[in-house]
PDB file of C-alpha atoms in Angstrom:
ATOM      1  CA  MET A  18     -11.985  13.266   2.011  1.00 60.00           C
ATOM      2  CA  ASN A  19     -10.290  12.701  -1.324  1.00 69.00           C
ATOM      3  CA  LEU A  20      -7.227  10.522  -1.162  1.00 68.00           C
ATOM      4  CA  SER A  21      -4.824  10.029  -4.028  1.00 76.00           C
ATOM      5  CA  VAL A  22      -2.165   7.327  -3.728  1.00 76.00           C
ATOM      6  CA  SER A  23       0.674   6.640  -6.138  1.00 84.00           C
ATOM      7  CA  GLY A  24       3.553   4.235  -6.051  1.00 86.00           C
ATOM      8  CA  THR A  25       6.157   2.166  -7.805  1.00 90.00           C
ATOM      9  CA  ILE A  26       6.919  -1.537  -7.706  1.00 91.00           C
ATOM     10  CA  ALA A  27      10.328  -2.731  -8.899  1.00 93.00           C
ATOM     11  CA  TYR A  28      12.627  -5.731  -8.775  1.00 93.00           C
ATOM     12  CA  ASP A  29      16.008  -4.990  -7.157  1.00 92.00           C
ATOM     13  CA  ALA A  30      18.334  -7.464  -8.893  1.00 94.00           C
ATOM     14  CA  ALA A  31      21.265  -6.589  -6.612  1.00 95.00           C
ATOM     15  CA  LYS A  32      19.245  -7.618  -3.537  1.00 92.00           C
ATOM     16  CA  GLY A  33      17.171 -10.295  -5.298  1.00 91.00           C
ATOM     17  CA  ARG A  34      13.815  -8.945  -4.120  1.00 93.00           C
ATOM     18  CA  TYR A  35      10.770  -6.901  -5.070  1.00 93.00           C
ATOM     19  CA  GLN A  36      10.253  -3.511  -3.444  1.00 94.00           C
ATOM     20  CA  ALA A  37       7.326  -1.075  -3.406  1.00 91.00           C
ATOM     21  CA  VAL A  38       7.145   2.578  -2.414  1.00 88.00           C
ATOM     22  CA  MET A  39       4.036   4.724  -2.103  1.00 83.00           C
ATOM     23  CA  SER A  40       3.002   8.274  -1.322  1.00 82.00           C
ATOM     24  CA  SER A  41      -0.283  10.158  -1.045  1.00 76.00           C
ATOM     25  CA  ASN A  42      -1.675  13.656  -1.343  1.00 75.00           C
ATOM     26  CA  ALA A  43      -2.159  13.653   2.455  1.00 67.00           C
ATOM     27  CA  GLY A  44       1.578  13.356   3.104  1.00 69.00           C
ATOM     28  CA  PHE A  45       1.798   9.611   3.832  1.00 72.00           C
ATOM     29  CA  THR A  46       4.808   7.724   2.539  1.00 77.00           C
ATOM     30  CA  GLY A  47       6.047   4.188   2.977  1.00 81.00           C
ATOM     31  CA  SER A  48       7.883   1.232   1.517  1.00 86.00           C
ATOM     32  CA  ALA A  49       7.638  -2.543   1.675  1.00 89.00           C
ATOM     33  CA  VAL A  50       9.572  -5.594   0.523  1.00 92.00           C
ATOM     34  CA  GLY A  51       7.577  -8.117  -1.469  1.00 94.00           C
ATOM     35  CA  SER A  52       7.364 -11.821  -0.760  1.00 91.00           C
ATOM     36  CA  GLU A  53       6.805 -14.367  -3.512  1.00 91.00           C
ATOM     37  CA  THR A  54       4.619 -17.419  -2.849  1.00 91.00           C
ATOM     38  CA  ASP A  55       2.778 -19.723  -5.266  1.00 92.00           C
ATOM     39  CA  GLY A  56       3.290 -17.392  -8.229  1.00 91.00           C
ATOM     40  CA  LYS A  57       1.983 -14.325  -6.376  1.00 94.00           C
ATOM     41  CA  ILE A  58       3.952 -11.359  -5.077  1.00 94.00           C
ATOM     42  CA  SER A  59       2.582  -9.719  -1.925  1.00 94.00           C
ATOM     43  CA  PHE A  60       3.479  -6.440  -0.246  1.00 93.00           C
ATOM     44  CA  ASP A  61       2.321  -5.546   3.269  1.00 91.00           C
ATOM     45  CA  LEU A  62       2.944  -1.947   4.273  1.00 86.00           C
ATOM     46  CA  ARG A  63       2.349  -0.838   7.870  1.00 85.00           C
ATOM     47  CA  GLU A  64       3.387   2.626   9.076  1.00 82.00           C
ATOM     48  CA  ARG A  65       2.590   5.140  11.803  1.00 83.00           C
ATOM     49  CA  GLN A  66       3.036   8.736  10.727  1.00 79.00           C
ATOM     50  CA  VAL A  67       1.812  12.274  11.214  1.00 79.00           C
ATOM     51  CA  ASP A  68      -0.210  13.741   8.335  1.00 73.00           C
ATOM     52  CA  ARG A  69       0.128  17.291   7.023  1.00 73.00           C
ATOM     53  CA  GLY A  70      -2.514  18.469   9.509  1.00 76.00           C
ATOM     54  CA  GLY A  71      -0.434  17.182  12.444  1.00 80.00           C
ATOM     55  CA  ASN A  72      -2.714  14.193  13.115  1.00 78.00           C
ATOM     56  CA  ASP A  73      -1.236  10.890  14.274  1.00 82.00           C
ATOM     57  CA  VAL A  74      -2.289   8.186  11.784  1.00 81.00           C
ATOM     58  CA  ARG A  75      -1.774   4.494  11.143  1.00 83.00           C
ATOM     59  CA  ILE A  76      -1.619   3.492   7.499  1.00 82.00           C
ATOM     60  CA  GLY A  77      -1.674   0.090   5.952  1.00 84.00           C
ATOM     61  CA  ALA A  78      -1.668  -1.158   2.398  1.00 85.00           C
ATOM     62  CA  THR A  79      -1.555  -4.604   0.902  1.00 89.00           C
ATOM     63  CA  ILE A  80      -0.815  -5.209  -2.750  1.00 90.00           C
ATOM     64  CA  ILE A  81      -1.090  -8.656  -4.305  1.00 92.00           C
ATOM     65  CA  LEU A  82       0.227  -9.260  -7.813  1.00 92.00           C
ATOM     66  CA  ALA A  83      -1.060 -12.466  -9.403  1.00 92.00           C
ATOM     67  CA  PRO A  84      -0.823 -13.662 -13.019  1.00 89.00           C
ATOM     68  CA  GLU A  85      -4.299 -12.351 -13.987  1.00 89.00           C
ATOM     69  CA  THR A  86      -5.112  -9.847 -11.223  1.00 91.00           C
ATOM     70  CA  ILE A  87      -3.777  -7.114  -8.994  1.00 90.00           C
ATOM     71  CA  ALA A  88      -5.489  -6.271  -5.701  1.00 90.00           C
ATOM     72  CA  VAL A  89      -4.777  -3.110  -3.704  1.00 87.00           C
ATOM     73  CA  ASN A  90      -6.278  -2.619  -0.229  1.00 89.00           C
ATOM     74  CA  PHE A  91      -5.608   0.594   1.632  1.00 84.00           C
ATOM     75  CA  GLU A  92      -6.525   1.697   5.173  1.00 86.00           C
ATOM     76  CA  VAL A  93      -5.896   4.863   7.173  1.00 82.00           C
ATOM     77  CA  GLU A  94      -6.822   5.161  10.863  1.00 84.00           C
ATOM     78  CA  PHE A  95      -6.841   8.615  12.404  1.00 81.00           C
ATOM     79  CA  ASN A  96      -5.747   7.752  15.936  1.00 78.00           C
ATOM     80  CA  ASP A  97      -7.155  10.884  17.624  1.00 79.00           C
ATOM     81  CA  SER A  98     -10.704  10.335  16.341  1.00 84.00           C
ATOM     82  CA  GLY A  99     -10.671   6.587  15.651  1.00 84.00           C
ATOM     83  CA  GLN A 100     -12.073   7.198  12.156  1.00 86.00           C
ATOM     84  CA  ILE A 101     -10.969   4.674   9.534  1.00 87.00           C
ATOM     85  CA  LEU A 102     -10.786   5.299   5.794  1.00 83.00           C
ATOM     86  CA  THR A 103     -10.600   2.198   3.584  1.00 86.00           C
ATOM     87  CA  ALA A 104     -10.336   1.583  -0.134  1.00 83.00           C
ATOM     88  CA  ALA A 105     -10.124  -1.619  -2.168  1.00 86.00           C
ATOM     89  CA  VAL A 106      -9.144  -1.525  -5.817  1.00 82.00           C
ATOM     90  CA  PRO A 107      -9.198  -4.773  -7.816  1.00 82.00           C
ATOM     91  CA  PHE A 108      -7.662  -4.975 -11.294  1.00 84.00           C
ATOM     92  CA  SER A 109      -8.055  -7.832 -13.758  1.00 80.00           C
ATOM     93  CA  ALA A 110      -6.593  -8.717 -17.142  1.00 71.00           C
ATOM     94  CA  GLN A 111      -8.625  -7.786 -20.187  1.00 72.00           C
ATOM     95  CA  ARG A 112      -8.690 -10.334 -22.999  1.00 65.00           C
TER      96      ARG A 112
END
């Protein structure tokens, strides 16, 4: 299975918080509010949805923004079959 995920992270000055939204080519969507601790901003997205094929799925994504790195961890569990798809994408600053 090919999975493409895109999203946006922004600071909402009116609410004084970071927010993230994401979507995928499989029809998953979600949003999360970020929490700031020790110079890192973390987002923890947990959703239950139905994909385009009508399958009940659980999706989860964590995004951690740190001064020199960004880590994205993504997981999809297809509840009918129990199959789990995971992806981890680390990013680091180039100097």
